[in-house]
mmCIF file of C-alpha atoms in Angstrom:
data_model
loop_
_atom_site.group_PDB
_atom_site.id
_atom_site.type_symbol
_atom_site.label_atom_id
_atom_site.label_comp_id
_atom_site.label_asym_id
_atom_site.label_seq_id
_atom_site.Cartn_x
_atom_site.Cartn_y
_atom_site.Cartn_z
ATOM 1 C CA UNK A 1 -14.593 -2.561 -30.334
ATOM 2 C CA UNK A 2 -16.013 0.933 -31.349
ATOM 3 C CA UNK A 3 -19.312 0.268 -29.774
ATOM 4 C CA UNK A 4 -19.690 2.639 -26.923
ATOM 5 C CA UNK A 5 -21.073 0.142 -24.553
ATOM 6 C CA UNK A 6 -18.263 -2.435 -25.205
ATOM 7 C CA UNK A 7 -15.813 0.307 -24.914
ATOM 8 C CA UNK A 8 -17.153 1.530 -21.628
ATOM 9 C CA UNK A 9 -17.444 -1.799 -20.047
ATOM 10 C CA UNK A 10 -13.832 -2.813 -21.059
ATOM 11 C CA UNK A 11 -12.694 0.399 -19.580
ATOM 12 C CA UNK A 12 -14.424 -0.335 -16.171
ATOM 13 C CA UNK A 13 -13.446 -4.031 -16.309
ATOM 14 C CA UNK A 14 -9.531 -3.177 -16.615
ATOM 15 C CA UNK A 15 -10.039 -0.625 -13.738
ATOM 16 C CA UNK A 16 -10.696 -3.257 -11.387
ATOM 17 C CA UNK A 17 -8.503 -6.012 -13.088
ATOM 18 C CA UNK A 18 -5.279 -4.044 -13.407
ATOM 19 C CA UNK A 19 -5.579 -2.129 -10.069
ATOM 20 C CA UNK A 20 -6.885 -4.626 -7.515
ATOM 21 C CA UNK A 21 -3.144 -4.995 -6.341
ATOM 22 C CA UNK A 22 -3.351 -1.414 -4.946
ATOM 23 C CA UNK A 23 -6.337 -2.790 -2.568
ATOM 24 C CA UNK A 24 -3.999 -5.631 -1.206
ATOM 25 C CA UNK A 25 -1.277 -3.194 -0.606
ATOM 26 C CA UNK A 26 -3.561 -0.588 1.007
ATOM 27 C CA UNK A 27 -5.242 -2.998 3.253
ATOM 28 C CA UNK A 28 -2.140 -4.387 4.473
ATOM 29 C CA UNK A 29 -0.551 -1.095 5.129
ATOM 30 C CA UNK A 30 -3.802 -0.222 7.097
ATOM 31 C CA UNK A 31 -3.133 -3.233 9.311
ATOM 32 C CA UNK A 32 0.499 -2.349 10.008
ATOM 33 C CA UNK A 33 -0.287 1.243 10.605
ATOM 34 C CA UNK A 34 -3.206 0.384 13.021
ATOM 35 C CA UNK A 35 -0.507 -1.154 15.149
ATOM 36 C CA UNK A 36 1.282 2.110 15.234
ATOM 37 C CA UNK A 37 3.872 1.559 12.815
ATOM 38 C CA UNK A 38 4.602 3.378 9.408
ATOM 39 C CA UNK A 39 6.089 0.993 7.006
ATOM 40 C CA UNK A 40 7.400 2.720 3.891
ATOM 41 C CA UNK A 41 8.505 -0.568 2.490
ATOM 42 C CA UNK A 42 5.298 -1.573 0.639
ATOM 43 C CA UNK A 43 6.959 -1.510 -2.749
ATOM 44 C CA UNK A 44 9.759 -3.843 -1.698
ATOM 45 C CA UNK A 45 7.526 -6.275 0.350
ATOM 46 C CA UNK A 46 5.072 -6.602 -2.655
ATOM 47 C CA UNK A 47 8.008 -7.274 -4.940
ATOM 48 C CA UNK A 48 9.253 -9.970 -2.673
ATOM 49 C CA UNK A 49 5.796 -11.606 -2.419
ATOM 50 C CA UNK A 50 5.497 -11.372 -6.164
ATOM 51 C CA UNK A 51 8.523 -13.331 -7.139
ATOM 52 C CA UNK A 52 8.500 -15.793 -4.542
ATOM 53 C CA UNK A 53 4.829 -16.509 -5.080
ATOM 54 C CA UNK A 54 5.111 -16.894 -8.658
ATOM 55 C CA UNK A 55 8.236 -19.145 -8.519
ATOM 56 C CA UNK A 56 6.601 -21.417 -6.008
ATOM 57 C CA UNK A 57 3.114 -21.350 -7.719
ATOM 58 C CA UNK A 58 4.785 -22.364 -11.043
ATOM 59 C CA UNK A 59 7.071 -25.012 -9.443
ATOM 60 C CA UNK A 60 4.021 -26.623 -7.696
ATOM 61 C CA UNK A 61 1.591 -25.834 -10.429
ATOM 62 C CA UNK A 62 -0.728 -24.533 -7.578
ATOM 63 C CA UNK A 63 -2.526 -21.248 -7.383
ATOM 64 C CA UNK A 64 -2.907 -22.171 -3.370
ATOM 65 C CA UNK A 65 0.841 -22.723 -3.142
ATOM 66 C CA UNK A 66 1.444 -19.425 -4.775
ATOM 67 C CA UNK A 67 -0.722 -17.466 -2.628
ATOM 68 C CA UNK A 68 0.754 -19.191 0.641
ATOM 69 C CA UNK A 69 4.320 -18.500 -0.660
ATOM 70 C CA UNK A 70 3.938 -14.962 -1.412
ATOM 71 C CA UNK A 71 2.153 -14.310 1.964
ATOM 72 C CA UNK A 72 4.952 -16.267 3.850
ATOM 73 C CA UNK A 73 7.595 -14.343 1.812
ATOM 74 C CA UNK A 74 6.234 -10.988 2.394
ATOM 75 C CA UNK A 75 5.508 -11.670 5.888
ATOM 76 C CA UNK A 76 8.979 -12.478 6.501
ATOM 77 C CA UNK A 77 9.735 -8.835 5.448
ATOM 78 C CA UNK A 78 7.243 -7.687 8.042
ATOM 79 C CA UNK A 79 9.122 -9.864 10.493
ATOM 80 C CA UNK A 80 12.373 -8.085 9.682
ATOM 81 C CA UNK A 81 10.613 -4.590 9.781
ATOM 82 C CA UNK A 82 9.235 -5.665 13.398
ATOM 83 C CA UNK A 83 12.577 -6.928 14.624
ATOM 84 C CA UNK A 84 14.445 -3.832 13.545
ATOM 85 C CA UNK A 85 11.702 -1.039 14.772
ATOM 86 C CA UNK A 86 9.807 -2.836 17.633
ATOM 87 C CA UNK A 87 12.790 -4.962 19.322
ATOM 88 C CA UNK A 88 15.865 -2.743 18.342
ATOM 89 C CA UNK A 89 13.908 0.574 18.182
ATOM 90 C CA UNK A 90 15.286 1.600 14.770
ATOM 91 C CA UNK A 91 13.889 4.593 12.881
ATOM 92 C CA UNK A 92 10.719 3.429 11.113
ATOM 93 C CA UNK A 93 11.154 5.858 7.988
ATOM 94 C CA UNK A 94 14.678 4.584 7.543
ATOM 95 C CA UNK A 95 13.801 1.025 8.027
ATOM 96 C CA UNK A 96 10.836 1.255 5.682
ATOM 97 C CA UNK A 97 13.006 2.741 2.914
ATOM 98 C CA UNK A 98 15.662 -0.160 3.579
ATOM 99 C CA UNK A 99 12.938 -2.902 3.199
ATOM 100 C CA UNK A 100 11.914 -1.354 -0.220
ATOM 101 C CA UNK A 101 15.602 -1.311 -1.279
ATOM 102 C CA UNK A 102 16.225 -4.813 -0.057
ATOM 103 C CA UNK A 103 12.945 -6.136 -1.638
ATOM 104 C CA UNK A 104 13.448 -4.545 -5.149
ATOM 105 C CA UNK A 105 17.252 -5.788 -5.063
ATOM 106 C CA UNK A 106 16.070 -9.228 -4.113
ATOM 107 C CA UNK A 107 13.538 -9.315 -6.859
ATOM 108 C CA UNK A 108 16.110 -8.446 -9.603
ATOM 109 C CA UNK A 109 18.672 -10.659 -7.952
ATOM 110 C CA UNK A 110 16.461 -13.857 -8.023
ATOM 111 C CA UNK A 111 15.019 -12.943 -11.260
ATOM 112 C CA UNK A 112 18.226 -12.555 -13.153
ATOM 113 C CA UNK A 113 19.749 -15.402 -11.476
ATOM 114 C CA UNK A 114 17.051 -17.714 -12.858
ATOM 115 C CA UNK A 115 18.296 -16.700 -16.297
ATOM 116 C CA UNK A 116 16.953 -19.162 -19.048
ATOM 117 C CA UNK A 117 15.426 -21.324 -16.297
ATOM 118 C CA UNK A 118 12.726 -18.744 -15.500
ATOM 119 C CA UNK A 119 9.309 -20.499 -15.659
ATOM 120 C CA UNK A 120 6.731 -19.389 -18.407
ATOM 121 C CA UNK A 121 3.274 -19.044 -16.818
ATOM 122 C CA UNK A 122 1.910 -21.014 -19.804
ATOM 123 C CA UNK A 123 3.706 -24.108 -18.215
ATOM 124 C CA UNK A 124 1.797 -23.819 -14.931
ATOM 125 C CA UNK A 125 -1.895 -24.644 -16.222
ATOM 126 C CA UNK A 126 -3.292 -24.118 -12.518
ATOM 127 C CA UNK A 127 -1.840 -20.670 -12.542
ATOM 128 C CA UNK A 128 -3.482 -19.820 -15.674
ATOM 129 C CA UNK A 129 -6.924 -21.152 -14.852
ATOM 130 C CA UNK A 130 -6.839 -19.753 -11.253
ATOM 131 C CA UNK A 131 -6.519 -16.235 -12.764
ATOM 132 C CA UNK A 132 -9.165 -16.827 -15.298
ATOM 133 C CA UNK A 133 -12.545 -14.815 -14.901
ATOM 134 C CA UNK A 134 -15.257 -16.447 -12.940
ATOM 135 C CA UNK A 135 -18.827 -15.284 -13.494
ATOM 136 C CA UNK A 136 -20.918 -14.721 -10.283
ATOM 137 C CA UNK A 137 -24.483 -16.021 -10.937
ATOM 138 C CA UNK A 138 -27.152 -13.319 -11.929
ATOM 139 C CA UNK A 139 -24.691 -10.477 -10.958
ATOM 140 C CA UNK A 140 -22.656 -10.974 -13.938
ATOM 141 C CA UNK A 141 -25.603 -10.516 -16.381
ATOM 142 C CA UNK A 142 -26.015 -6.966 -15.373
ATOM 143 C CA UNK A 143 -25.190 -4.567 -18.118
ATOM 144 C CA UNK A 144 -21.869 -3.034 -18.115
ATOM 145 C CA UNK A 145 -21.305 -3.461 -14.355
ATOM 146 C CA UNK A 146 -21.920 -7.174 -14.480
ATOM 147 C CA UNK A 147 -19.047 -7.665 -16.859
ATOM 148 C CA UNK A 148 -16.812 -4.939 -14.956
ATOM 149 C CA UNK A 149 -17.436 -6.157 -11.429
ATOM 150 C CA UNK A 150 -18.710 -9.544 -11.233
ATOM 151 C CA UNK A 151 -16.908 -11.448 -14.022
ATOM 152 C CA UNK A 152 -13.274 -11.112 -12.638
ATOM 153 C CA UNK A 153 -10.779 -13.666 -11.397
ATOM 154 C CA UNK A 154 -10.760 -15.074 -7.951
ATOM 155 C CA UNK A 155 -8.211 -12.914 -6.687
ATOM 156 C CA UNK A 156 -10.175 -9.813 -7.157
ATOM 157 C CA UNK A 157 -13.005 -11.294 -5.063
ATOM 158 C CA UNK A 158 -10.488 -12.407 -2.522
ATOM 159 C CA UNK A 159 -9.055 -8.877 -2.219
ATOM 160 C CA UNK A 160 -12.492 -7.461 -1.674
ATOM 161 C CA UNK A 161 -13.104 -10.035 0.809
ATOM 162 C CA UNK A 162 -10.108 -9.497 2.734
ATOM 163 C CA UNK A 163 -10.966 -5.661 2.812
ATOM 164 C CA UNK A 164 -14.424 -6.425 4.387
ATOM 165 C CA UNK A 165 -12.939 -9.004 6.742
ATOM 166 C CA UNK A 166 -10.102 -6.627 7.944
ATOM 167 C CA UNK A 167 -12.756 -3.840 8.401
ATOM 168 C CA UNK A 168 -14.855 -6.117 10.505
ATOM 169 C CA UNK A 169 -11.887 -7.238 12.479
ATOM 170 C CA UNK A 170 -10.790 -3.696 13.314
ATOM 171 C CA UNK A 171 -14.265 -2.525 14.420
ATOM 172 C CA UNK A 172 -16.137 -5.433 15.854
ATOM 173 C CA UNK A 173 -13.723 -7.799 17.478
ATOM 174 C CA UNK A 174 -11.920 -7.637 20.945
ATOM 175 C CA UNK A 175 -8.414 -8.333 19.465
ATOM 176 C CA UNK A 176 -8.979 -5.669 16.740
ATOM 177 C CA UNK A 177 -10.108 -3.092 19.187
ATOM 178 C CA UNK A 178 -7.033 -3.890 21.412
ATOM 179 C CA UNK A 179 -4.849 -3.423 18.183
ATOM 180 C CA UNK A 180 -6.385 0.075 17.612
ATOM 181 C CA UNK A 181 -5.587 0.713 21.338
ATOM 182 C CA UNK A 182 -1.965 -0.083 20.684
ATOM 183 C CA UNK A 183 -1.996 2.145 17.679
ATOM 184 C CA UNK A 184 -3.568 4.999 19.558
ATOM 185 C CA UNK A 185 -1.871 4.924 22.936
ATOM 186 C CA UNK A 186 0.576 1.874 23.685
ATOM 187 C CA UNK A 187 1.299 2.944 27.117
ATOM 188 C CA UNK A 188 -2.418 2.726 28.020
ATOM 189 C CA UNK A 189 -2.859 -0.440 26.319
ATOM 190 C CA UNK A 190 0.322 -1.801 28.123
ATOM 191 C CA UNK A 191 -1.048 -0.808 31.490
ATOM 192 C CA UNK A 192 -4.110 -2.711 31.245
ATOM 193 C CA UNK A 193 -2.278 -6.041 30.132
ATOM 194 C CA UNK A 194 -2.199 -5.858 26.315
ATOM 195 C CA UNK A 195 1.024 -7.592 25.164
ATOM 196 C CA UNK A 196 2.323 -4.722 22.857
ATOM 197 C CA UNK A 197 5.290 -6.674 21.551
ATOM 198 C CA UNK A 198 2.929 -9.692 20.433
ATOM 199 C CA UNK A 199 0.554 -7.578 18.878
ATOM 200 C CA UNK A 200 2.891 -5.434 16.844
ATOM 201 C CA UNK A 201 4.793 -8.517 15.490
ATOM 202 C CA UNK A 202 1.708 -10.463 14.687
ATOM 203 C CA UNK A 203 0.152 -7.555 12.652
ATOM 204 C CA UNK A 204 3.172 -6.228 11.043
ATOM 205 C CA UNK A 205 3.812 -9.810 9.708
ATOM 206 C CA UNK A 206 0.054 -10.343 8.817
ATOM 207 C CA UNK A 207 -0.258 -6.913 7.120
ATOM 208 C CA UNK A 208 3.100 -7.590 5.097
ATOM 209 C CA UNK A 209 1.638 -10.802 4.085
ATOM 210 C CA UNK A 210 -1.341 -9.133 2.663
ATOM 211 C CA UNK A 211 0.767 -6.866 0.655
ATOM 212 C CA UNK A 212 2.623 -9.793 -0.807
ATOM 213 C CA UNK A 213 -0.673 -11.329 -2.239
ATOM 214 C CA UNK A 214 -0.966 -7.905 -4.240
ATOM 215 C CA UNK A 215 2.444 -8.545 -5.671
ATOM 216 C CA UNK A 216 1.485 -12.141 -6.507
ATOM 217 C CA UNK A 217 -1.477 -10.910 -8.217
ATOM 218 C CA UNK A 218 0.476 -8.485 -10.210
ATOM 219 C CA UNK A 219 2.949 -11.282 -11.298
ATOM 220 C CA UNK A 220 -0.030 -13.192 -12.677
ATOM 221 C CA UNK A 221 -1.536 -10.227 -14.346
ATOM 222 C CA UNK A 222 1.819 -9.723 -16.275
ATOM 223 C CA UNK A 223 1.794 -13.298 -17.259
ATOM 224 C CA UNK A 224 4.918 -13.979 -15.267
ATOM 225 C CA UNK A 225 6.925 -12.333 -17.813
ATOM 226 C CA UNK A 226 10.214 -11.100 -16.038
ATOM 227 C CA UNK A 227 11.977 -8.172 -17.340
ATOM 228 C CA UNK A 228 15.363 -7.262 -16.179
ATOM 229 C CA UNK A 229 14.855 -3.538 -16.154
ATOM 230 C CA UNK A 230 11.209 -3.286 -14.923
ATOM 231 C CA UNK A 231 9.510 -4.523 -11.828
ATOM 232 C CA UNK A 232 6.269 -5.862 -11.682
ATOM 233 C CA UNK A 233 5.123 -3.570 -8.898
ATOM 234 C CA UNK A 234 5.955 -0.595 -10.753
ATOM 235 C CA UNK A 235 5.407 1.933 -7.967
ATOM 236 C CA UNK A 236 2.234 0.528 -6.894
ATOM 237 C CA UNK A 237 3.528 0.216 -3.280
ATOM 238 C CA UNK A 238 3.997 3.949 -3.121
ATOM 239 C CA UNK A 239 0.588 4.714 -4.228
ATOM 240 C CA UNK A 240 -0.806 2.154 -1.791
ATOM 241 C CA UNK A 241 0.792 4.347 0.964
ATOM 242 C CA UNK A 242 -1.025 7.316 -0.136
ATOM 243 C CA UNK A 243 -4.295 5.408 -0.504
ATOM 244 C CA UNK A 244 -4.249 4.661 3.030
ATOM 245 C CA UNK A 245 -4.532 8.190 3.803
ATOM 246 C CA UNK A 246 -7.296 8.781 0.931
ATOM 247 C CA UNK A 247 -9.121 5.810 2.644
ATOM 248 C CA UNK A 248 -8.882 7.368 6.066
ATOM 249 C CA UNK A 249 -7.432 3.918 7.483
ATOM 250 C CA UNK A 250 -10.628 2.346 6.582
ATOM 251 C CA UNK A 251 -10.208 -0.930 4.530
ATOM 252 C CA UNK A 252 -13.766 -0.673 2.930
ATOM 253 C CA UNK A 253 -13.127 2.905 1.822
ATOM 254 C CA UNK A 254 -9.855 1.654 0.422
ATOM 255 C CA UNK A 255 -12.204 -0.313 -2.116
ATOM 256 C CA UNK A 256 -13.251 3.032 -3.427
ATOM 257 C CA UNK A 257 -9.772 4.604 -3.349
ATOM 258 C CA UNK A 258 -8.530 1.672 -5.457
ATOM 259 C CA UNK A 259 -11.149 2.505 -8.000
ATOM 260 C CA UNK A 260 -10.450 6.195 -8.036
ATOM 261 C CA UNK A 261 -6.745 5.551 -8.570
ATOM 262 C CA UNK A 262 -7.524 2.935 -11.022
ATOM 263 C CA UNK A 263 -9.588 5.186 -13.077
ATOM 264 C CA UNK A 264 -6.731 7.570 -13.532
ATOM 265 C CA UNK A 265 -4.370 4.745 -14.118
ATOM 266 C CA UNK A 266 -6.512 3.108 -16.683
ATOM 267 C CA UNK A 267 -7.389 6.275 -18.567
ATOM 268 C CA UNK A 268 -3.810 6.473 -20.168
ATOM 269 C CA UNK A 269 -4.594 3.184 -22.084
ATOM 270 C CA UNK A 270 -8.229 3.781 -22.908
ATOM 271 C CA UNK A 271 -8.261 7.547 -23.571
ATOM 272 C CA UNK A 272 -8.122 7.134 -27.446
ATOM 273 C CA UNK A 273 -10.914 4.368 -27.424
ATOM 274 C CA UNK A 274 -13.159 6.494 -25.117
ATOM 275 C CA UNK A 275 -12.640 9.680 -27.162
ATOM 276 C CA UNK A 276 -13.667 7.505 -30.558
ATOM 277 C CA UNK A 277 -16.576 5.916 -28.700
ATOM 278 C CA UNK A 278 -17.895 9.263 -27.155
ATOM 279 C CA UNK A 279 -16.719 11.947 -29.449
ATOM 280 C CA UNK A 280 -19.204 14.308 -28.092
ATOM 281 C CA UNK A 281 -18.380 14.315 -24.579
ATOM 282 C CA UNK A 282 -14.783 12.759 -24.474
ATOM 283 C CA UNK A 283 -13.251 13.935 -27.863
ATOM 284 C CA UNK A 284 -11.000 16.232 -26.012
ATOM 285 C CA UNK A 285 -9.161 13.296 -24.521
ATOM 286 C CA UNK A 286 -7.175 12.942 -27.934
ATOM 287 C CA UNK A 287 -5.738 16.451 -27.141
ATOM 288 C CA UNK A 288 -4.178 15.404 -23.741
ATOM 289 C CA UNK A 289 -0.548 14.306 -24.099
ATOM 290 C CA UNK A 290 -0.051 10.672 -23.293
ATOM 291 C CA UNK A 291 2.898 11.687 -20.879
ATOM 292 C CA UNK A 292 0.111 13.381 -18.556
ATOM 293 C CA UNK A 293 -2.077 10.370 -18.487
ATOM 294 C CA UNK A 294 0.982 8.300 -17.460
ATOM 295 C CA UNK A 295 1.955 10.741 -14.706
ATOM 296 C CA UNK A 296 -1.669 11.229 -13.372
ATOM 297 C CA UNK A 297 -1.711 8.392 -10.714
ATOM 298 C CA UNK A 298 1.377 9.766 -9.248
ATOM 299 C CA UNK A 299 0.226 13.581 -9.527
ATOM 300 C CA UNK A 300 -2.862 12.291 -7.532
ATOM 301 C CA UNK A 301 -0.825 10.603 -5.090
ATOM 302 C CA UNK A 302 1.085 13.714 -4.463
ATOM 303 C CA UNK A 303 -2.165 15.828 -4.087
ATOM 304 C CA UNK A 304 -3.523 13.399 -1.605
ATOM 305 C CA UNK A 305 -0.475 13.679 0.543
ATOM 306 C CA UNK A 306 -0.498 17.350 0.250
ATOM 307 C CA UNK A 307 -4.272 17.730 1.180
ATOM 308 C CA UNK A 308 -3.795 15.174 4.109
ATOM 309 C CA UNK A 309 -1.144 17.423 5.515
ATOM 310 C CA UNK A 310 -3.321 20.493 5.754
ATOM 311 C CA UNK A 311 -6.666 19.174 6.497
ATOM 312 C CA UNK A 312 -7.984 19.146 9.992
ATOM 313 C CA UNK A 313 -7.322 15.949 12.310
ATOM 314 C CA UNK A 314 -10.936 15.928 13.366
ATOM 315 C CA UNK A 315 -12.550 12.583 12.086
ATOM 316 C CA UNK A 316 -9.168 11.293 10.825
ATOM 317 C CA UNK A 317 -8.614 7.543 11.274
ATOM 318 C CA UNK A 318 -4.799 7.976 11.722
ATOM 319 C CA UNK A 319 -3.610 6.320 14.863
ATOM 320 C CA UNK A 320 -2.325 8.942 17.284
ATOM 321 C CA UNK A 321 1.007 6.857 18.072
ATOM 322 C CA UNK A 322 1.732 6.375 14.251
ATOM 323 C CA UNK A 323 5.338 6.106 13.562
ATOM 324 C CA UNK A 324 6.352 6.612 17.187
ATOM 325 C CA UNK A 325 8.565 3.817 18.658
ATOM 326 C CA UNK A 326 7.318 2.577 22.111
ATOM 327 C CA UNK A 327 9.555 2.415 25.091
ATOM 328 C CA UNK A 328 8.255 0.479 27.936
ATOM 329 C CA UNK A 329 10.599 2.045 30.417
ATOM 330 C CA UNK A 330 9.261 5.524 29.570
ATOM 331 C CA UNK A 331 5.591 4.501 30.251
#
């Protein structure tokens, strides 16, 4: 364990393993925001996807069923958000916060309601096997990076594939370009025949569904162990919102953002091991209070938000109509 190469490899491996849910949450929120909607309900949406995906996957003993259930359950949160903000023109910020409160409340209500009937993940062999590492041929044999990047569970590869697919969809398909037009200037898009209502509904639901997959991932990563006081999501939804800004609304850059935030998040666990393995360069990590490491991801989140508010808008991927309700009569 004290071998420097092994310590470094495990450190990098866990950056990816533990923090890939941030990628799901970030990419899902990018899809939502590209439609011109600001959904602050990522935390609650991921929680809903987590608990219903896990329960369905455990009951059916199927990873595919768990993925589908998490996507659909979180998608219903997106549908609720769309109904309130697109059809009923409710305030997006307030609605997003309401979704978070509702989602977390539903998570604890269902979890505590199950009581002793809560299913152990060990009883669902398909979930255990589905979350087991899968080594990619040749790539997994690379030193350090092979184990860290190419010996992960299938949901890691799925998250990266979704990020690339959404990037291609937004930038190189007619539907994706129309979606971006809806987020930039819905009145102009409406004037050329784009169905604003349909585009917003579909992408708010789809983006929320992707967030739910991240919640299901976290459920599996926590071995399905429900605690009545702590939620599996544990603030990741809020960090994902900040990561959207960090990634400049680019799904591919969100992969890099996940690794950066994951580095600080994982450092709190491996600081002692890194200091012992590399005493000359990283020995100072032992002098850093553990509380600071625990707070680092949220400190970085705050720094990103502050920096984004003062930086110039040139080159920003932020949709111009983000957070603004569209009134067709005022076109």
